[in-house]
Amino acid sequence: MSDAVAQLAVDFSLLSLLAVGGVITVLPEMHRTVVEVHGWMSGAEFAQLFALAQASPGPNILVVSLIGWKVAGLAGAAVATAAVCAPSCVLTYSVSRIWQRFRGAAWRKAVEDGLVPVTVGLMLAGGYLITLSADHSALAFAITAMTAAVALAPRIHPLWLLAAGGLLGLAGWV
């Protein structure tokens, strides 16, 4: 096993255990590890892989496979994906068996309620990081901010926002 593949296994296994709410919540640390610590890719490349994973049908975890592929080809993709899935699956299974025993406990509700803002904060941090990596002009930042604000409106389908961004890019404004 190459050094990069082994490092992917170690780093992504650790991230797996911290991913409360999914892999998106550890995106800032994943970026730091992949871009700043190991230098396997630039911030812009990381943002492009994230965008590709989000545009593809399937789970958010696709970004991990793409990062692994970029770092070490097929072996990197397989190891990175397994490293993110296996530890959290084992932990979730183990904890869920215990968790069910305390169905009516007040502390269980408090823990669940306390994890909601943590998850939201981690997701916002990931969005902020991707914005900094992808947007390089005031207009791009403005479009991202406007898109985020409009996306919160419940009656607007996100594909309209994607189409509008694509048209702005096609027109050469971004």
PDB file of C-alpha atoms in Angstrom:
ATOM      1  CA  MET A   1       0.000   0.000   0.000  1.00  0.00           C
ATOM      2  CA  SER A   2       1.422   3.385  -0.971  1.00  0.00           C
ATOM      3  CA  ASP A   3       2.045   6.104   1.584  1.00  0.00           C
ATOM      4  CA  ALA A   4      -0.761   8.284   0.176  1.00  0.00           C
ATOM      5  CA  VAL A   5      -3.300   5.454   0.342  1.00  0.00           C
ATOM      6  CA  ALA A   6      -2.304   4.619   3.924  1.00  0.00           C
ATOM      7  CA  GLN A   7      -2.527   8.288   4.886  1.00  0.00           C
ATOM      8  CA  LEU A   8      -5.985   8.536   3.269  1.00  0.00           C
ATOM      9  CA  ALA A   9      -7.080   5.531   5.351  1.00  0.00           C
ATOM     10  CA  VAL A  10      -5.847   7.036   8.613  1.00  0.00           C
ATOM     11  CA  ASP A  11      -7.079  10.589   8.005  1.00  0.00           C
ATOM     12  CA  PHE A  12     -10.495   9.649   6.664  1.00  0.00           C
ATOM     13  CA  SER A  13     -11.074   7.011   9.366  1.00  0.00           C
ATOM     14  CA  LEU A  14     -10.574   9.680  12.010  1.00  0.00           C
ATOM     15  CA  LEU A  15     -12.856  12.107  10.153  1.00  0.00           C
ATOM     16  CA  SER A  16     -15.480   9.376   9.935  1.00  0.00           C
ATOM     17  CA  LEU A  17     -15.744   9.255  13.709  1.00  0.00           C
ATOM     18  CA  LEU A  18     -16.269  13.033  13.881  1.00  0.00           C
ATOM     19  CA  ALA A  19     -18.814  13.318  11.062  1.00  0.00           C
ATOM     20  CA  VAL A  20     -21.910  14.132  13.118  1.00  0.00           C
ATOM     21  CA  GLY A  21     -24.596  14.682  10.506  1.00  0.00           C
ATOM     22  CA  GLY A  22     -22.657  13.342   7.534  1.00  0.00           C
ATOM     23  CA  VAL A  23     -19.418  13.897   5.707  1.00  0.00           C
ATOM     24  CA  ILE A  24     -20.310  17.515   4.887  1.00  0.00           C
ATOM     25  CA  THR A  25     -19.855  18.435   8.538  1.00  0.00           C
ATOM     26  CA  VAL A  26     -16.153  17.526   8.424  1.00  0.00           C
ATOM     27  CA  LEU A  27     -15.524  19.279   5.102  1.00  0.00           C
ATOM     28  CA  PRO A  28     -13.385  22.063   6.643  1.00  0.00           C
ATOM     29  CA  GLU A  29     -11.076  19.552   8.322  1.00  0.00           C
ATOM     30  CA  MET A  30     -11.014  17.405   5.181  1.00  0.00           C
ATOM     31  CA  HIS A  31      -9.999  20.495   3.196  1.00  0.00           C
ATOM     32  CA  ARG A  32      -7.293  21.351   5.721  1.00  0.00           C
ATOM     33  CA  THR A  33      -5.915  17.823   5.619  1.00  0.00           C
ATOM     34  CA  VAL A  34      -6.001  17.351   1.853  1.00  0.00           C
ATOM     35  CA  VAL A  35      -4.993  20.861   0.776  1.00  0.00           C
ATOM     36  CA  GLU A  36      -2.907  22.398   3.559  1.00  0.00           C
ATOM     37  CA  VAL A  37      -1.361  19.444   5.394  1.00  0.00           C
ATOM     38  CA  HIS A  38      -0.618  17.016   2.564  1.00  0.00           C
ATOM     39  CA  GLY A  39      -0.771  19.370  -0.448  1.00  0.00           C
ATOM     40  CA  TRP A  40      -2.470  16.745  -2.582  1.00  0.00           C
ATOM     41  CA  MET A  41      -4.516  19.416  -4.400  1.00  0.00           C
ATOM     42  CA  SER A  42      -5.296  23.117  -4.406  1.00  0.00           C
ATOM     43  CA  GLY A  43      -8.270  24.716  -2.719  1.00  0.00           C
ATOM     44  CA  ALA A  44      -9.836  25.331  -6.125  1.00  0.00           C
ATOM     45  CA  GLU A  45      -9.448  21.655  -7.077  1.00  0.00           C
ATOM     46  CA  PHE A  46     -11.045  20.667  -3.771  1.00  0.00           C
ATOM     47  CA  ALA A  47     -13.982  23.000  -4.473  1.00  0.00           C
ATOM     48  CA  GLN A  48     -14.342  21.551  -7.984  1.00  0.00           C
ATOM     49  CA  LEU A  49     -14.431  17.987  -6.650  1.00  0.00           C
ATOM     50  CA  PHE A  50     -17.012  19.024  -4.060  1.00  0.00           C
ATOM     51  CA  ALA A  51     -19.148  20.693  -6.754  1.00  0.00           C
ATOM     52  CA  LEU A  52     -18.901  17.618  -8.971  1.00  0.00           C
ATOM     53  CA  ALA A  53     -19.942  15.365  -6.085  1.00  0.00           C
ATOM     54  CA  GLN A  54     -22.906  17.606  -5.276  1.00  0.00           C
ATOM     55  CA  ALA A  55     -24.017  17.757  -8.903  1.00  0.00           C
ATOM     56  CA  SER A  56     -23.893  13.981  -9.230  1.00  0.00           C
ATOM     57  CA  PRO A  57     -26.822  11.879  -8.101  1.00  0.00           C
ATOM     58  CA  GLY A  58     -26.150   9.947  -4.949  1.00  0.00           C
ATOM     59  CA  PRO A  59     -24.982  10.580  -1.413  1.00  0.00           C
ATOM     60  CA  ASN A  60     -22.804  13.476  -0.246  1.00  0.00           C
ATOM     61  CA  ILE A  61     -20.032  10.986   0.447  1.00  0.00           C
ATOM     62  CA  LEU A  62     -19.107  10.987  -3.250  1.00  0.00           C
ATOM     63  CA  VAL A  63     -16.689  13.820  -2.532  1.00  0.00           C
ATOM     64  CA  VAL A  64     -14.576  11.400  -0.499  1.00  0.00           C
ATOM     65  CA  SER A  65     -14.331   8.962  -3.406  1.00  0.00           C
ATOM     66  CA  LEU A  66     -13.354  11.774  -5.776  1.00  0.00           C
ATOM     67  CA  ILE A  67     -10.659  13.013  -3.400  1.00  0.00           C
ATOM     68  CA  GLY A  68      -9.308   9.481  -3.050  1.00  0.00           C
ATOM     69  CA  TRP A  69      -9.306   9.090  -6.846  1.00  0.00           C
ATOM     70  CA  LYS A  70      -7.433  12.371  -7.313  1.00  0.00           C
ATOM     71  CA  VAL A  71      -4.834  11.401  -4.686  1.00  0.00           C
ATOM     72  CA  ALA A  72      -4.201   7.742  -5.552  1.00  0.00           C
ATOM     73  CA  GLY A  73      -6.449   6.535  -8.359  1.00  0.00           C
ATOM     74  CA  LEU A  74      -8.814   3.614  -7.936  1.00  0.00           C
ATOM     75  CA  ALA A  75      -7.078   2.316  -4.807  1.00  0.00           C
ATOM     76  CA  GLY A  76      -7.320   5.781  -3.235  1.00  0.00           C
ATOM     77  CA  ALA A  77     -11.027   6.046  -4.057  1.00  0.00           C
ATOM     78  CA  ALA A  78     -11.783   2.618  -2.597  1.00  0.00           C
ATOM     79  CA  VAL A  79      -9.718   3.144   0.550  1.00  0.00           C
ATOM     80  CA  ALA A  80     -11.000   6.689   1.192  1.00  0.00           C
ATOM     81  CA  THR A  81     -14.620   5.584   0.799  1.00  0.00           C
ATOM     82  CA  ALA A  82     -14.154   2.530   3.029  1.00  0.00           C
ATOM     83  CA  ALA A  83     -12.268   4.604   5.605  1.00  0.00           C
ATOM     84  CA  VAL A  84     -15.134   7.086   5.871  1.00  0.00           C
ATOM     85  CA  CYS A  85     -17.849   4.431   5.950  1.00  0.00           C
ATOM     86  CA  ALA A  86     -16.503   1.593   8.100  1.00  0.00           C
ATOM     87  CA  PRO A  87     -15.611   3.301  11.413  1.00  0.00           C
ATOM     88  CA  SER A  88     -18.807   5.351  11.564  1.00  0.00           C
ATOM     89  CA  CYS A  89     -20.933   2.327  10.647  1.00  0.00           C
ATOM     90  CA  VAL A  90     -19.404   0.243  13.425  1.00  0.00           C
ATOM     91  CA  LEU A  91     -19.747   3.099  15.915  1.00  0.00           C
ATOM     92  CA  THR A  92     -23.345   3.823  14.871  1.00  0.00           C
ATOM     93  CA  TYR A  93     -24.340   0.186  15.160  1.00  0.00           C
ATOM     94  CA  SER A  94     -22.743  -0.144  18.582  1.00  0.00           C
ATOM     95  CA  VAL A  95     -24.185   3.080  19.965  1.00  0.00           C
ATOM     96  CA  SER A  96     -27.657   2.464  18.515  1.00  0.00           C
ATOM     97  CA  ARG A  97     -27.916  -0.803  20.442  1.00  0.00           C
ATOM     98  CA  ILE A  98     -27.244   1.071  23.687  1.00  0.00           C
ATOM     99  CA  TRP A  99     -29.200   4.168  22.640  1.00  0.00           C
ATOM    100  CA  GLN A 100     -32.458   2.222  22.325  1.00  0.00           C
ATOM    101  CA  ARG A 101     -32.256   1.133  25.953  1.00  0.00           C
ATOM    102  CA  PHE A 102     -32.606   4.762  27.047  1.00  0.00           C
ATOM    103  CA  ARG A 103     -35.556   5.674  24.816  1.00  0.00           C
ATOM    104  CA  GLY A 104     -37.403   7.639  27.494  1.00  0.00           C
ATOM    105  CA  ALA A 105     -34.415   9.194  29.272  1.00  0.00           C
ATOM    106  CA  ALA A 106     -34.357  12.978  29.569  1.00  0.00           C
ATOM    107  CA  TRP A 107     -30.600  13.128  28.930  1.00  0.00           C
ATOM    108  CA  ARG A 108     -31.090  11.366  25.585  1.00  0.00           C
ATOM    109  CA  LYS A 109     -33.415  14.128  24.364  1.00  0.00           C
ATOM    110  CA  ALA A 110     -30.941  16.744  25.621  1.00  0.00           C
ATOM    111  CA  VAL A 111     -28.083  15.103  23.701  1.00  0.00           C
ATOM    112  CA  GLU A 112     -30.164  14.911  20.518  1.00  0.00           C
ATOM    113  CA  ASP A 113     -31.243  18.553  20.847  1.00  0.00           C
ATOM    114  CA  GLY A 114     -27.665  19.623  21.560  1.00  0.00           C
ATOM    115  CA  LEU A 115     -26.307  17.927  18.446  1.00  0.00           C
ATOM    116  CA  VAL A 116     -28.619  19.857  16.104  1.00  0.00           C
ATOM    117  CA  PRO A 117     -26.819  23.239  16.379  1.00  0.00           C
ATOM    118  CA  VAL A 118     -23.448  21.479  16.255  1.00  0.00           C
ATOM    119  CA  THR A 119     -24.400  19.814  12.975  1.00  0.00           C
ATOM    120  CA  VAL A 120     -25.787  23.039  11.499  1.00  0.00           C
ATOM    121  CA  GLY A 121     -22.658  24.951  12.528  1.00  0.00           C
ATOM    122  CA  LEU A 122     -20.373  22.342  10.986  1.00  0.00           C
ATOM    123  CA  MET A 123     -22.363  22.431   7.744  1.00  0.00           C
ATOM    124  CA  LEU A 124     -22.190  26.246   7.629  1.00  0.00           C
ATOM    125  CA  ALA A 125     -18.424  26.084   8.184  1.00  0.00           C
ATOM    126  CA  GLY A 126     -18.141  23.714   5.228  1.00  0.00           C
ATOM    127  CA  GLY A 127     -20.186  26.041   3.038  1.00  0.00           C
ATOM    128  CA  TYR A 128     -18.031  28.996   4.065  1.00  0.00           C
ATOM    129  CA  LEU A 129     -14.858  27.089   3.239  1.00  0.00           C
ATOM    130  CA  ILE A 130     -16.106  26.046  -0.200  1.00  0.00           C
ATOM    131  CA  THR A 131     -17.167  29.637  -0.895  1.00  0.00           C
ATOM    132  CA  LEU A 132     -13.688  30.936  -0.035  1.00  0.00           C
ATOM    133  CA  SER A 133     -12.067  28.276  -2.241  1.00  0.00           C
ATOM    134  CA  ALA A 134     -14.362  28.757  -5.232  1.00  0.00           C
ATOM    135  CA  ASP A 135     -15.220  32.464  -5.355  1.00  0.00           C
ATOM    136  CA  HIS A 136     -12.456  34.810  -6.406  1.00  0.00           C
ATOM    137  CA  SER A 137     -14.325  38.024  -7.213  1.00  0.00           C
ATOM    138  CA  ALA A 138     -16.807  40.330  -5.518  1.00  0.00           C
ATOM    139  CA  LEU A 139     -19.458  39.370  -8.081  1.00  0.00           C
ATOM    140  CA  ALA A 140     -18.920  35.648  -7.389  1.00  0.00           C
ATOM    141  CA  PHE A 141     -19.247  36.256  -3.640  1.00  0.00           C
ATOM    142  CA  ALA A 142     -22.423  38.285  -4.231  1.00  0.00           C
ATOM    143  CA  ILE A 143     -23.933  35.551  -6.399  1.00  0.00           C
ATOM    144  CA  THR A 144     -23.112  32.928  -3.773  1.00  0.00           C
ATOM    145  CA  ALA A 145     -24.647  35.022  -0.982  1.00  0.00           C
ATOM    146  CA  MET A 146     -27.756  35.750  -3.036  1.00  0.00           C
ATOM    147  CA  THR A 147     -28.116  32.079  -3.994  1.00  0.00           C
ATOM    148  CA  ALA A 148     -27.817  31.010  -0.355  1.00  0.00           C
ATOM    149  CA  ALA A 149     -30.452  33.546   0.673  1.00  0.00           C
ATOM    150  CA  VAL A 150     -32.841  32.561  -2.117  1.00  0.00           C
ATOM    151  CA  ALA A 151     -32.276  28.847  -1.426  1.00  0.00           C
ATOM    152  CA  LEU A 152     -33.802  29.370   2.007  1.00  0.00           C
ATOM    153  CA  ALA A 153     -37.103  30.367   0.348  1.00  0.00           C
ATOM    154  CA  PRO A 154     -39.208  27.202   0.411  1.00  0.00           C
ATOM    155  CA  ARG A 155     -40.990  27.762  -2.895  1.00  0.00           C
ATOM    156  CA  ILE A 156     -37.998  28.123  -5.190  1.00  0.00           C
ATOM    157  CA  HIS A 157     -36.541  24.931  -6.601  1.00  0.00           C
ATOM    158  CA  PRO A 158     -32.712  24.804  -6.368  1.00  0.00           C
ATOM    159  CA  LEU A 159     -32.421  23.842 -10.045  1.00  0.00           C
ATOM    160  CA  TRP A 160     -33.573  27.354 -10.982  1.00  0.00           C
ATOM    161  CA  LEU A 161     -30.644  28.749  -9.000  1.00  0.00           C
ATOM    162  CA  LEU A 162     -28.278  26.323 -10.707  1.00  0.00           C
ATOM    163  CA  ALA A 163     -29.616  27.346 -14.113  1.00  0.00           C
ATOM    164  CA  ALA A 164     -29.243  31.055 -13.280  1.00  0.00           C
ATOM    165  CA  GLY A 165     -25.636  30.517 -12.159  1.00  0.00           C
ATOM    166  CA  GLY A 166     -24.911  28.553 -15.316  1.00  0.00           C
ATOM    167  CA  LEU A 167     -26.321  31.355 -17.481  1.00  0.00           C
ATOM    168  CA  LEU A 168     -24.205  33.959 -15.652  1.00  0.00           C
ATOM    169  CA  GLY A 169     -21.125  31.787 -16.244  1.00  0.00           C
ATOM    170  CA  LEU A 170     -22.047  31.231 -19.879  1.00  0.00           C
ATOM    171  CA  ALA A 171     -22.443  34.971 -20.347  1.00  0.00           C
ATOM    172  CA  GLY A 172     -18.920  35.408 -18.977  1.00  0.00           C
ATOM    173  CA  TRP A 173     -19.963  37.456 -15.954  1.00  0.00           C
ATOM    174  CA  VAL A 174     -18.502  35.004 -13.458  1.00  0.00           C
TER     175      VAL A 174
END
